[in-house]
mmCIF file of C-alpha atoms in Angstrom:
data_model
loop_
_atom_site.group_PDB
_atom_site.id
_atom_site.type_symbol
_atom_site.label_atom_id
_atom_site.label_comp_id
_atom_site.label_asym_id
_atom_site.label_seq_id
_atom_site.Cartn_x
_atom_site.Cartn_y
_atom_site.Cartn_z
ATOM 1 C CA MET A 1 0.139 0.136 0.050
ATOM 2 C CA ARG A 2 2.495 2.416 0.705
ATOM 3 C CA LEU A 3 4.369 1.544 -2.887
ATOM 4 C CA ILE A 4 1.180 2.351 -4.321
ATOM 5 C CA SER A 5 0.772 5.579 -2.482
ATOM 6 C CA TRP A 6 3.885 6.689 -3.337
ATOM 7 C CA TYR A 7 3.230 6.159 -6.821
ATOM 8 C CA PHE A 8 0.267 8.236 -7.088
ATOM 9 C CA LYS A 9 2.203 11.196 -5.092
ATOM 10 C CA ILE A 10 4.651 11.502 -7.891
ATOM 11 C CA SER A 11 3.570 13.813 -10.780
ATOM 12 C CA LEU A 12 2.153 11.793 -13.701
ATOM 13 C CA LEU A 13 4.502 13.896 -15.883
ATOM 14 C CA VAL A 14 7.105 12.364 -13.929
ATOM 15 C CA ARG A 15 6.210 9.040 -14.093
ATOM 16 C CA ILE A 16 5.652 8.916 -17.552
ATOM 17 C CA LEU A 17 9.114 10.089 -18.319
ATOM 18 C CA ALA A 18 10.532 7.718 -15.719
ATOM 19 C CA GLY A 19 8.429 5.013 -17.731
ATOM 20 C CA LEU A 20 9.959 6.219 -20.856
ATOM 21 C CA ILE A 21 13.651 6.041 -19.813
ATOM 22 C CA LEU A 22 13.434 3.015 -17.651
ATOM 23 C CA GLY A 23 11.701 1.376 -20.475
ATOM 24 C CA ALA A 24 14.363 2.393 -23.120
ATOM 25 C CA ALA A 25 17.120 1.188 -20.401
ATOM 26 C CA ALA A 26 15.620 -2.114 -20.104
ATOM 27 C CA GLY A 27 14.908 -2.848 -23.583
ATOM 28 C CA LEU A 28 18.788 -1.882 -24.170
ATOM 29 C CA ILE A 29 19.949 -4.259 -21.516
ATOM 30 C CA PHE A 30 17.584 -7.236 -22.121
ATOM 31 C CA GLY A 31 17.017 -7.128 -25.771
ATOM 32 C CA PRO A 32 14.295 -9.155 -27.593
ATOM 33 C CA GLN A 33 13.755 -11.010 -24.441
ATOM 34 C CA ILE A 34 11.834 -8.087 -22.880
ATOM 35 C CA ASP A 35 9.177 -8.904 -25.112
ATOM 36 C CA ILE A 36 7.762 -10.966 -22.353
ATOM 37 C CA ILE A 37 6.238 -7.932 -20.544
ATOM 38 C CA SER A 38 4.500 -6.807 -23.994
ATOM 39 C CA PRO A 39 0.897 -7.760 -22.484
ATOM 40 C CA ALA A 40 1.446 -4.757 -19.993
ATOM 41 C CA GLY A 41 1.989 -2.437 -22.713
ATOM 42 C CA ASP A 42 -1.069 -4.275 -25.163
ATOM 43 C CA ILE A 43 -3.376 -3.739 -22.180
ATOM 44 C CA PHE A 44 -2.658 0.203 -22.338
ATOM 45 C CA VAL A 45 -3.116 0.145 -26.075
ATOM 46 C CA ASN A 46 -6.811 -1.225 -25.728
ATOM 47 C CA LEU A 47 -7.591 1.079 -22.727
ATOM 48 C CA LEU A 48 -6.922 3.998 -24.856
ATOM 49 C CA LYS A 49 -8.670 2.277 -27.987
ATOM 50 C CA MET A 50 -11.529 1.613 -25.541
ATOM 51 C CA ILE A 51 -12.159 5.554 -25.083
ATOM 52 C CA VAL A 52 -11.684 6.773 -28.214
ATOM 53 C CA MET A 53 -15.198 6.580 -29.617
ATOM 54 C CA PRO A 54 -16.839 7.969 -26.565
ATOM 55 C CA VAL A 55 -14.481 10.793 -26.097
ATOM 56 C CA ILE A 56 -15.272 11.735 -29.804
ATOM 57 C CA ILE A 57 -18.845 11.549 -29.406
ATOM 58 C CA SER A 58 -19.111 13.288 -25.980
ATOM 59 C CA THR A 59 -16.640 16.034 -26.515
ATOM 60 C CA LEU A 60 -17.719 16.949 -30.011
ATOM 61 C CA VAL A 61 -21.430 17.081 -29.331
ATOM 62 C CA VAL A 62 -20.675 19.350 -26.117
ATOM 63 C CA GLY A 63 -18.417 21.507 -28.174
ATOM 64 C CA ALA A 64 -20.842 21.945 -30.973
ATOM 65 C CA GLY A 65 -23.748 22.237 -28.734
ATOM 66 C CA SER A 66 -22.124 24.921 -26.600
ATOM 67 C CA ILE A 67 -21.941 27.438 -29.556
ATOM 68 C CA HIS A 68 -25.016 29.313 -29.022
ATOM 69 C CA PRO A 69 -26.669 30.485 -32.523
ATOM 70 C CA ALA A 70 -27.729 33.986 -31.058
ATOM 71 C CA GLN A 71 -23.969 34.696 -30.294
ATOM 72 C CA LEU A 72 -23.047 33.794 -33.929
ATOM 73 C CA GLY A 73 -23.058 37.276 -35.027
ATOM 74 C CA ARG A 74 -20.201 39.158 -36.603
ATOM 75 C CA VAL A 75 -17.741 38.399 -33.656
ATOM 76 C CA GLY A 76 -18.708 34.606 -33.644
ATOM 77 C CA VAL A 77 -18.493 34.062 -37.456
ATOM 78 C CA LYS A 78 -15.216 36.046 -37.551
ATOM 79 C CA ALA A 79 -13.605 33.933 -34.558
ATOM 80 C CA LEU A 80 -15.063 30.726 -35.993
ATOM 81 C CA GLY A 81 -13.473 31.517 -39.525
ATOM 82 C CA LEU A 82 -10.076 32.520 -38.212
ATOM 83 C CA TYR A 83 -9.819 29.575 -35.585
ATOM 84 C CA THR A 84 -10.666 27.345 -38.563
ATOM 85 C CA LEU A 85 -8.631 29.098 -41.052
ATOM 86 C CA THR A 86 -5.424 28.961 -38.649
ATOM 87 C CA THR A 87 -5.846 25.396 -37.582
ATOM 88 C CA GLY A 88 -5.949 24.325 -41.466
ATOM 89 C CA PHE A 89 -2.749 26.436 -41.528
ATOM 90 C CA ALA A 90 -1.234 24.327 -38.536
ATOM 91 C CA VAL A 91 -1.842 20.904 -39.978
ATOM 92 C CA ALA A 92 0.125 21.996 -43.406
ATOM 93 C CA VAL A 93 2.918 23.626 -41.235
ATOM 94 C CA GLY A 94 3.185 20.201 -39.289
ATOM 95 C CA LEU A 95 2.897 18.186 -42.550
ATOM 96 C CA PHE A 96 5.723 20.431 -44.002
ATOM 97 C CA PHE A 97 8.086 20.038 -41.050
ATOM 98 C CA GLY A 98 7.377 16.238 -40.871
ATOM 99 C CA ASN A 99 8.137 15.777 -44.537
ATOM 100 C CA LEU A 100 10.951 17.814 -44.487
ATOM 101 C CA PHE A 101 12.708 16.089 -41.470
ATOM 102 C CA GLN A 102 11.261 12.872 -42.081
ATOM 103 C CA PRO A 103 11.414 11.575 -38.474
ATOM 104 C CA GLY A 104 11.073 7.642 -38.235
ATOM 105 C CA LYS A 105 12.596 6.951 -41.609
ATOM 106 C CA GLY A 106 15.123 4.154 -41.407
ATOM 107 C CA MET A 107 13.541 2.677 -38.368
ATOM 108 C CA ASP A 108 11.549 -0.201 -40.108
ATOM 109 C CA LEU A 109 9.260 -1.149 -37.173
ATOM 110 C CA GLY A 110 7.057 -2.894 -39.694
ATOM 111 C CA GLU A 111 9.961 -5.269 -41.383
ATOM 112 C CA THR A 112 8.684 -7.749 -38.479
ATOM 113 C CA SER A 113 5.492 -7.580 -40.000
ATOM 114 C CA GLY A 114 5.422 -6.791 -43.644
ATOM 115 C CA ALA A 115 1.752 -8.424 -44.185
ATOM 116 C CA ALA A 116 0.355 -5.716 -41.915
ATOM 117 C CA VAL A 117 1.853 -2.679 -43.253
ATOM 118 C CA SER A 118 0.856 -4.118 -46.818
ATOM 119 C CA ARG A 119 -2.924 -4.803 -45.406
ATOM 120 C CA ILE A 120 -2.512 -0.880 -44.093
ATOM 121 C CA VAL A 121 -1.580 0.508 -47.800
ATOM 122 C CA MET A 122 -4.309 -1.707 -49.427
ATOM 123 C CA GLU A 123 -6.814 -0.507 -47.077
ATOM 124 C CA THR A 124 -6.088 3.404 -47.460
ATOM 125 C CA PRO A 125 -8.947 5.023 -49.496
ATOM 126 C CA SER A 126 -8.240 7.614 -52.116
ATOM 127 C CA LEU A 127 -8.877 11.236 -51.477
ATOM 128 C CA GLY A 128 -12.276 11.430 -53.235
ATOM 129 C CA GLU A 129 -13.365 8.485 -51.578
ATOM 130 C CA THR A 130 -12.560 9.747 -48.201
ATOM 131 C CA ILE A 131 -14.414 12.879 -48.554
ATOM 132 C CA MET A 132 -17.659 10.762 -49.724
ATOM 133 C CA ASN A 133 -17.305 8.700 -46.829
ATOM 134 C CA ILE A 134 -17.785 11.824 -44.410
ATOM 135 C CA VAL A 135 -21.396 11.636 -44.778
ATOM 136 C CA PRO A 136 -22.596 8.626 -42.866
ATOM 137 C CA VAL A 137 -25.298 6.288 -44.626
ATOM 138 C CA ASN A 138 -25.733 5.080 -41.024
ATOM 139 C CA PRO A 139 -24.206 6.825 -38.328
ATOM 140 C CA PHE A 140 -24.756 4.137 -35.551
ATOM 141 C CA HIS A 141 -22.878 1.567 -37.949
ATOM 142 C CA ALA A 142 -20.132 4.215 -38.287
ATOM 143 C CA ILE A 143 -19.919 4.511 -34.542
ATOM 144 C CA ILE A 144 -19.898 0.684 -34.113
ATOM 145 C CA SER A 145 -17.363 0.251 -36.772
ATOM 146 C CA GLY A 146 -15.267 2.756 -35.249
ATOM 147 C CA ASP A 147 -14.943 5.106 -38.441
ATOM 148 C CA VAL A 148 -13.896 8.365 -37.251
ATOM 149 C CA LEU A 149 -14.511 11.115 -40.006
ATOM 150 C CA PRO A 150 -18.179 9.985 -40.404
ATOM 151 C CA THR A 151 -18.750 9.951 -36.568
ATOM 152 C CA ILE A 152 -17.058 13.270 -36.530
ATOM 153 C CA PHE A 153 -19.475 14.823 -38.928
ATOM 154 C CA PHE A 154 -22.434 13.278 -37.315
ATOM 155 C CA CYS A 155 -21.733 14.383 -34.050
ATOM 156 C CA LEU A 156 -21.010 18.177 -35.354
ATOM 157 C CA VAL A 157 -24.451 18.083 -37.142
ATOM 158 C CA PHE A 158 -25.931 16.782 -33.749
ATOM 159 C CA GLY A 159 -24.243 19.319 -31.735
ATOM 160 C CA ILE A 160 -25.322 22.160 -33.827
ATOM 161 C CA ALA A 161 -28.830 21.079 -33.771
ATOM 162 C CA ILE A 162 -29.013 20.840 -29.891
ATOM 163 C CA ALA A 163 -27.445 24.449 -29.893
ATOM 164 C CA ASN A 164 -30.178 25.948 -32.162
ATOM 165 C CA LEU A 165 -32.949 24.003 -30.166
ATOM 166 C CA LYS A 166 -31.715 25.348 -27.086
ATOM 167 C CA GLN A 167 -32.930 28.650 -28.142
ATOM 168 C CA SER A 168 -36.127 27.767 -29.453
ATOM 169 C CA ASP A 169 -39.295 29.698 -28.420
ATOM 170 C CA ASP A 170 -41.084 26.576 -27.491
ATOM 171 C CA GLU A 171 -40.284 25.925 -23.710
ATOM 172 C CA ARG A 172 -41.072 22.453 -24.130
ATOM 173 C CA ILE A 173 -38.313 21.706 -27.073
ATOM 174 C CA GLN A 174 -35.888 24.133 -25.162
ATOM 175 C CA LYS A 175 -35.889 21.802 -22.072
ATOM 176 C CA ALA A 176 -35.737 18.817 -24.231
ATOM 177 C CA ALA A 177 -32.367 20.264 -26.106
ATOM 178 C CA ALA A 178 -31.285 21.412 -22.683
ATOM 179 C CA SER A 179 -31.648 17.932 -21.194
ATOM 180 C CA ILE A 180 -29.830 16.318 -24.214
ATOM 181 C CA TYR A 181 -27.007 18.522 -23.758
ATOM 182 C CA ARG A 182 -26.649 18.014 -20.157
ATOM 183 C CA PHE A 183 -26.620 14.321 -20.716
ATOM 184 C CA PHE A 184 -23.903 14.820 -23.231
ATOM 185 C CA GLU A 185 -22.173 17.134 -20.984
ATOM 186 C CA GLY A 186 -22.073 14.683 -18.177
ATOM 187 C CA PHE A 187 -20.950 12.024 -20.600
ATOM 188 C CA ALA A 188 -18.104 14.157 -21.385
ATOM 189 C CA GLU A 189 -16.900 14.765 -17.573
ATOM 190 C CA VAL A 190 -17.095 11.084 -17.333
ATOM 191 C CA MET A 191 -14.770 10.212 -20.046
ATOM 192 C CA TYR A 192 -12.442 12.971 -18.832
ATOM 193 C CA LEU A 193 -12.190 11.296 -15.471
ATOM 194 C CA VAL A 194 -12.082 7.646 -17.245
ATOM 195 C CA VAL A 195 -9.263 9.466 -19.262
ATOM 196 C CA ASP A 196 -7.469 10.119 -16.030
ATOM 197 C CA TRP A 197 -7.462 6.998 -14.788
ATOM 198 C CA ILE A 198 -6.045 5.542 -17.873
ATOM 199 C CA LEU A 199 -3.477 7.958 -17.632
ATOM 200 C CA GLN A 200 -2.456 6.857 -14.403
ATOM 201 C CA TYR A 201 -1.866 3.439 -15.847
ATOM 202 C CA ALA A 202 -0.122 5.230 -18.404
ATOM 203 C CA PRO A 203 3.686 4.929 -16.941
ATOM 204 C CA ILE A 204 3.231 1.038 -16.623
ATOM 205 C CA GLY A 205 2.124 0.718 -20.248
ATOM 206 C CA VAL A 206 4.826 3.111 -21.588
ATOM 207 C CA PHE A 207 7.533 1.345 -19.744
ATOM 208 C CA ALA A 208 6.430 -1.903 -21.459
ATOM 209 C CA LEU A 209 5.817 -0.838 -24.717
ATOM 210 C CA ILE A 210 9.323 1.138 -24.933
ATOM 211 C CA ALA A 211 11.053 -1.694 -23.566
ATOM 212 C CA VAL A 212 9.698 -3.781 -26.249
ATOM 213 C CA VAL A 213 10.922 -1.051 -29.256
ATOM 214 C CA PHE A 214 14.290 -0.413 -27.630
ATOM 215 C CA GLY A 215 14.472 -4.166 -27.312
ATOM 216 C CA LYS A 216 14.087 -4.901 -30.827
ATOM 217 C CA GLN A 217 15.703 -1.589 -32.292
ATOM 218 C CA GLY A 218 18.361 -0.907 -29.829
ATOM 219 C CA SER A 219 19.721 2.733 -29.164
ATOM 220 C CA GLU A 220 18.949 3.703 -32.899
ATOM 221 C CA ALA A 221 15.418 4.637 -31.715
ATOM 222 C CA PHE A 222 16.683 7.542 -29.821
ATOM 223 C CA GLY A 223 17.505 9.439 -33.031
ATOM 224 C CA PRO A 224 13.729 9.318 -34.552
ATOM 225 C CA LEU A 225 12.398 10.529 -31.082
ATOM 226 C CA GLY A 226 14.813 13.638 -31.057
ATOM 227 C CA MET A 227 14.115 14.337 -34.711
ATOM 228 C CA THR A 228 10.604 14.350 -34.048
ATOM 229 C CA THR A 229 10.515 16.816 -31.075
ATOM 230 C CA LEU A 230 12.956 19.110 -33.020
ATOM 231 C CA ALA A 231 10.346 19.130 -36.162
ATOM 232 C CA LEU A 232 7.741 19.625 -33.766
ATOM 233 C CA TYR A 233 9.208 22.643 -31.990
ATOM 234 C CA LEU A 234 10.499 24.288 -35.146
ATOM 235 C CA ALA A 235 6.927 23.952 -36.555
ATOM 236 C CA PHE A 236 5.257 25.464 -33.436
ATOM 237 C CA SER A 237 7.779 28.595 -33.616
ATOM 238 C CA THR A 238 7.190 28.621 -37.308
ATOM 239 C CA HIS A 239 3.165 28.863 -36.921
ATOM 240 C CA ILE A 240 3.421 31.359 -33.859
ATOM 241 C CA ILE A 241 6.147 33.678 -35.570
ATOM 242 C CA PHE A 242 4.773 33.672 -39.170
ATOM 243 C CA VAL A 243 0.940 32.574 -39.415
ATOM 244 C CA TYR A 244 0.208 34.476 -36.217
ATOM 245 C CA GLY A 245 2.651 37.383 -36.600
ATOM 246 C CA THR A 246 1.340 38.077 -40.261
ATOM 247 C CA GLY A 247 -2.393 37.930 -39.005
ATOM 248 C CA LEU A 248 -1.512 40.686 -36.581
ATOM 249 C CA ILE A 249 0.456 42.586 -38.862
ATOM 250 C CA LEU A 250 -2.240 42.619 -41.523
ATOM 251 C CA PHE A 251 -4.527 44.176 -39.049
ATOM 252 C CA LYS A 252 -1.742 46.649 -38.160
ATOM 253 C CA LEU A 253 -0.904 45.045 -34.779
ATOM 254 C CA ASN A 254 2.843 44.891 -33.603
ATOM 255 C CA PRO A 255 3.628 41.245 -33.350
ATOM 256 C CA ILE A 256 6.770 42.101 -31.023
ATOM 257 C CA GLN A 257 4.385 43.960 -28.820
ATOM 258 C CA PHE A 258 1.523 41.173 -28.775
ATOM 259 C CA PHE A 259 4.072 38.628 -27.756
ATOM 260 C CA LYS A 260 5.426 40.774 -24.719
ATOM 261 C CA LYS A 261 1.791 40.883 -23.774
ATOM 262 C CA ALA A 262 1.111 37.536 -24.408
ATOM 263 C CA LYS A 263 4.184 35.850 -22.470
ATOM 264 C CA GLN A 264 2.563 35.270 -19.174
ATOM 265 C CA ALA A 265 -0.480 33.231 -20.889
ATOM 266 C CA MET A 266 2.013 31.256 -22.881
ATOM 267 C CA LEU A 267 4.458 30.604 -19.971
ATOM 268 C CA THR A 268 1.212 29.482 -17.959
ATOM 269 C CA GLY A 269 -0.116 27.129 -20.872
ATOM 270 C CA PHE A 270 3.726 25.616 -21.116
ATOM 271 C CA VAL A 271 3.608 24.788 -17.333
ATOM 272 C CA THR A 272 0.063 23.922 -16.828
ATOM 273 C CA ARG A 273 -0.370 22.091 -20.479
ATOM 274 C CA SER A 274 -4.063 23.039 -20.576
ATOM 275 C CA SER A 275 -6.006 25.889 -22.657
ATOM 276 C CA GLY A 276 -8.781 25.717 -20.296
ATOM 277 C CA GLY A 277 -6.848 25.990 -17.324
ATOM 278 C CA THR A 278 -5.025 28.960 -18.786
ATOM 279 C CA LEU A 279 -8.255 30.483 -19.718
ATOM 280 C CA PRO A 280 -8.515 33.188 -16.813
ATOM 281 C CA VAL A 281 -4.996 34.086 -17.215
ATOM 282 C CA SER A 282 -5.752 34.818 -21.160
ATOM 283 C CA MET A 283 -9.148 36.917 -20.270
ATOM 284 C CA GLU A 284 -7.069 39.124 -17.852
ATOM 285 C CA ILE A 285 -4.206 39.624 -20.205
ATOM 286 C CA ALA A 286 -6.855 40.560 -23.014
ATOM 287 C CA GLU A 287 -8.631 42.962 -21.134
ATOM 288 C CA LYS A 288 -5.841 44.678 -19.095
ATOM 289 C CA GLU A 289 -3.005 44.439 -21.197
ATOM 290 C CA MET A 290 -4.265 44.073 -24.762
ATOM 291 C CA GLY A 291 -7.512 46.512 -24.235
ATOM 292 C CA VAL A 292 -9.847 44.318 -25.917
ATOM 293 C CA ASP A 293 -13.422 44.656 -24.989
ATOM 294 C CA LYS A 294 -15.128 41.983 -22.765
ATOM 295 C CA GLY A 295 -17.967 41.418 -25.260
ATOM 296 C CA VAL A 296 -15.076 39.961 -27.685
ATOM 297 C CA TYR A 297 -12.827 38.023 -25.508
ATOM 298 C CA SER A 298 -15.546 36.633 -23.118
ATOM 299 C CA PHE A 299 -16.764 34.943 -26.121
ATOM 300 C CA SER A 300 -13.700 34.213 -28.354
ATOM 301 C CA LEU A 301 -11.560 32.924 -25.764
ATOM 302 C CA PRO A 302 -13.563 30.193 -24.172
ATOM 303 C CA LEU A 303 -14.542 29.459 -27.817
ATOM 304 C CA GLY A 304 -10.919 29.005 -28.877
ATOM 305 C CA SER A 305 -10.070 26.813 -25.747
ATOM 306 C CA THR A 306 -12.849 24.761 -27.271
ATOM 307 C CA ILE A 307 -12.192 24.625 -30.960
ATOM 308 C CA ASN A 308 -8.680 26.107 -31.412
ATOM 309 C CA MET A 309 -6.169 23.598 -31.354
ATOM 310 C CA ASP A 310 -3.702 24.712 -33.870
ATOM 311 C CA GLY A 311 -0.808 23.223 -31.779
ATOM 312 C CA THR A 312 -2.589 19.899 -31.729
ATOM 313 C CA ALA A 313 -3.211 20.025 -35.349
ATOM 314 C CA ILE A 314 0.530 20.546 -35.884
ATOM 315 C CA TYR A 315 1.183 17.578 -33.561
ATOM 316 C CA GLN A 316 -1.000 15.308 -35.658
ATOM 317 C CA GLY A 317 0.830 16.268 -38.989
ATOM 318 C CA VAL A 318 4.231 15.292 -37.645
ATOM 319 C CA CYS A 319 3.367 12.542 -35.446
ATOM 320 C CA ALA A 320 1.309 11.028 -38.230
ATOM 321 C CA ILE A 321 4.603 11.406 -40.798
ATOM 322 C CA PHE A 322 6.910 9.969 -38.027
ATOM 323 C CA ILE A 323 4.370 6.694 -37.368
ATOM 324 C CA GLY A 324 4.251 6.194 -41.432
ATOM 325 C CA PHE A 325 8.081 6.297 -42.008
ATOM 326 C CA ALA A 326 8.637 3.970 -38.588
ATOM 327 C CA ILE A 327 6.467 1.452 -39.905
ATOM 328 C CA GLY A 328 8.136 1.520 -43.550
ATOM 329 C CA SER A 329 5.000 3.130 -44.858
ATOM 330 C CA PRO A 330 5.387 6.627 -45.821
ATOM 331 C CA LEU A 331 1.923 8.747 -45.986
ATOM 332 C CA ASP A 332 1.088 9.757 -49.746
ATOM 333 C CA PHE A 333 -0.470 13.011 -50.578
ATOM 334 C CA SER A 334 -4.091 11.449 -50.256
ATOM 335 C CA GLN A 335 -3.611 10.326 -46.543
ATOM 336 C CA GLN A 336 -2.021 13.615 -45.642
ATOM 337 C CA MET A 337 -4.874 15.651 -46.970
ATOM 338 C CA THR A 338 -7.138 13.167 -45.143
ATOM 339 C CA ILE A 339 -5.031 14.149 -41.888
ATOM 340 C CA ILE A 340 -5.808 17.734 -42.713
ATOM 341 C CA ALA A 341 -9.429 17.325 -42.767
ATOM 342 C CA THR A 342 -9.856 14.817 -39.800
ATOM 343 C CA ALA A 343 -7.692 17.274 -37.887
ATOM 344 C CA VAL A 344 -9.678 20.372 -38.813
ATOM 345 C CA LEU A 345 -12.680 18.768 -37.783
ATOM 346 C CA ALA A 346 -11.663 16.877 -34.576
ATOM 347 C CA SER A 347 -10.221 20.106 -33.209
ATOM 348 C CA ILE A 348 -13.878 21.425 -32.613
ATOM 349 C CA GLY A 349 -14.274 18.791 -29.546
ATOM 350 C CA THR A 350 -10.864 18.041 -28.445
ATOM 351 C CA ALA A 351 -10.824 18.957 -24.822
ATOM 352 C CA GLY A 352 -8.253 21.660 -23.777
ATOM 353 C CA VAL A 353 -6.821 18.997 -21.086
ATOM 354 C CA PRO A 354 -3.273 17.780 -20.596
ATOM 355 C CA GLY A 355 -2.951 14.324 -23.032
ATOM 356 C CA ALA A 356 -6.056 15.053 -25.163
ATOM 357 C CA GLY A 357 -3.626 15.431 -28.255
ATOM 358 C CA ALA A 358 -2.533 11.685 -27.765
ATOM 359 C CA ILE A 359 -5.953 10.466 -27.961
ATOM 360 C CA MET A 360 -6.844 12.487 -30.868
ATOM 361 C CA LEU A 361 -3.734 11.155 -32.773
ATOM 362 C CA MET A 362 -5.380 7.739 -32.616
ATOM 363 C CA MET A 363 -8.398 9.369 -34.420
ATOM 364 C CA VAL A 364 -6.025 10.944 -37.073
ATOM 365 C CA LEU A 365 -4.263 7.444 -37.475
ATOM 366 C CA ASP A 366 -7.226 5.512 -37.775
ATOM 367 C CA SER A 367 -8.547 7.947 -40.505
ATOM 368 C CA VAL A 368 -5.457 7.192 -42.880
ATOM 369 C CA GLY A 369 -5.863 3.309 -42.245
ATOM 370 C CA LEU A 370 -3.102 3.280 -39.542
ATOM 371 C CA LYS A 371 -5.044 1.669 -36.817
ATOM 372 C CA VAL A 372 -3.318 1.181 -33.381
ATOM 373 C CA GLU A 373 -3.795 -2.418 -32.966
ATOM 374 C CA THR A 374 -1.963 -4.430 -29.973
ATOM 375 C CA GLY A 375 1.282 -6.034 -31.368
ATOM 376 C CA THR A 376 1.630 -4.181 -34.504
ATOM 377 C CA PRO A 377 4.173 -1.595 -35.625
ATOM 378 C CA VAL A 378 1.607 1.024 -35.685
ATOM 379 C CA ALA A 379 1.158 0.386 -31.796
ATOM 380 C CA MET A 380 4.961 0.302 -31.179
ATOM 381 C CA ALA A 381 5.520 3.702 -33.006
ATOM 382 C CA TYR A 382 2.438 5.212 -31.266
ATOM 383 C CA ALA A 383 3.887 4.037 -27.932
ATOM 384 C CA MET A 384 7.336 5.756 -28.653
ATOM 385 C CA ILE A 385 5.184 9.184 -29.270
ATOM 386 C CA PHE A 386 3.372 8.701 -26.138
ATOM 387 C CA GLY A 387 6.373 8.236 -24.076
ATOM 388 C CA ILE A 388 7.442 11.864 -25.052
ATOM 389 C CA ASP A 389 3.991 13.277 -25.259
ATOM 390 C CA ALA A 390 4.116 15.373 -21.794
ATOM 391 C CA LEU A 391 7.172 17.389 -23.551
ATOM 392 C CA LEU A 392 5.124 17.668 -26.783
ATOM 393 C CA ASP A 393 2.178 18.863 -25.148
ATOM 394 C CA MET A 394 3.843 21.924 -23.688
ATOM 395 C CA GLY A 395 4.709 23.123 -26.868
ATOM 396 C CA ARG A 396 1.428 22.540 -28.359
ATOM 397 C CA THR A 397 -0.439 24.061 -25.549
ATOM 398 C CA VAL A 398 1.831 27.421 -25.813
ATOM 399 C CA THR A 399 0.591 27.595 -29.727
ATOM 400 C CA ASN A 400 -3.030 26.860 -29.013
ATOM 401 C CA VAL A 401 -3.150 29.843 -26.067
ATOM 402 C CA THR A 402 -1.213 32.012 -28.258
ATOM 403 C CA GLY A 403 -3.957 31.610 -31.339
ATOM 404 C CA ASP A 404 -6.783 32.274 -28.717
ATOM 405 C CA LEU A 405 -5.304 35.455 -27.871
ATOM 406 C CA THR A 406 -4.429 36.189 -31.651
ATOM 407 C CA VAL A 407 -7.515 35.887 -33.249
ATOM 408 C CA THR A 408 -9.252 37.665 -30.258
ATOM 409 C CA CYS A 409 -7.112 40.617 -30.772
ATOM 410 C CA ILE A 410 -7.896 40.585 -34.729
ATOM 411 C CA VAL A 411 -11.625 40.281 -34.025
ATOM 412 C CA ALA A 412 -11.616 42.984 -31.559
ATOM 413 C CA LYS A 413 -9.439 45.496 -33.851
ATOM 414 C CA SER A 414 -11.676 44.625 -36.872
ATOM 415 C CA GLU A 415 -14.698 45.458 -34.780
ATOM 416 C CA ASN A 416 -13.072 48.453 -33.227
ATOM 417 C CA GLU A 417 -13.907 46.829 -29.521
ATOM 418 C CA MET A 418 -10.135 47.520 -28.599
ATOM 419 C CA ASP A 419 -8.871 50.261 -26.756
ATOM 420 C CA LEU A 420 -5.784 51.270 -28.564
ATOM 421 C CA SER A 421 -4.696 53.522 -25.651
ATOM 422 C CA VAL A 422 -4.429 50.188 -23.271
ATOM 423 C CA TRP A 423 -2.664 48.261 -26.192
ATOM 424 C CA LYS A 424 -0.064 51.192 -26.713
ATOM 425 C CA THR A 425 0.573 52.111 -23.251
ATOM 426 C CA LYS A 426 0.893 48.895 -21.421
#
């Protein structure tokens, strides 16, 4: 009991990193014989797969259902449009750096399972087929089958319908819609708790999965992980400086001044790894440091913490490229376009909490035929990413938080809802 108590007292971040380091060491020491502990890693993969569809359904319905139609005036439309646009740019930036650095190339995790890799390539649909398959013929079949894109589409439509009915003049319909929304809101909270429980097992699962990878690959596995981290942080920096910077310049706002004002929120996001947790800091900065009217930031910032996941979108692009190269099956153009579509759609409901990006990565991989099945090369490559996910999560949260403030400032400036005297003097 004392050992269990000690385990839970240690920070989850520290435990996962320890699992990564100890797993790599165990793999290097014991070699292929370490495969005996693979069931502990397989359990972790199954736990993650177990929650993917429930998380998609609950969070997307709540995310779409929380956008009140009455608020979607000029400010709402501009904020939604900019968040969607920057997310699209973000995935493209991630894919660019992924193709540039080609992390995972040469690992050949799939050489021990060539048949599995061939099956993945054969099952990958064309871009046209993917677009057609977004609209489900039977949404329940899509959910049961684990088809991600049609499930996302249906949940978004369902959530938007709830949002509209919540504003109905008919009290009966309004109450019914509110009840359905509260059900999914409770469903989402339950899933957040289940995710937290699974993450408590993550250090053990990561240890086993990483040990097996390093037992087969040896020290050569360190290079691809380092390359992945480098590619991601360069992509985060490029997106923040050039995409956000360009947007600010177009609306005659000094990017350097913006980053000076936003630094506290960016630092808070880096430490907490939570867009939602950083929201109070972002709101204070928007009002007191940037002069944004409350009518703008009170809507755009909470909306951004829900649907603006630029850092997470970049992460999907680079990590999917890594996994494709690692298993010896690089992603083609059609698959990469599918990643952009999936990441943009899924970002609407991705929870702004630590570790959510790793769950979203499973959805993205599934959409291009890279299913994370226990014992497969894809699962081993995914485990390597999960082992360093906390480090990557810090960078992607900074990007998300910075994007929220950037869009808020641009919308406020375009609507003349920014006190420029505060912007210039603070």
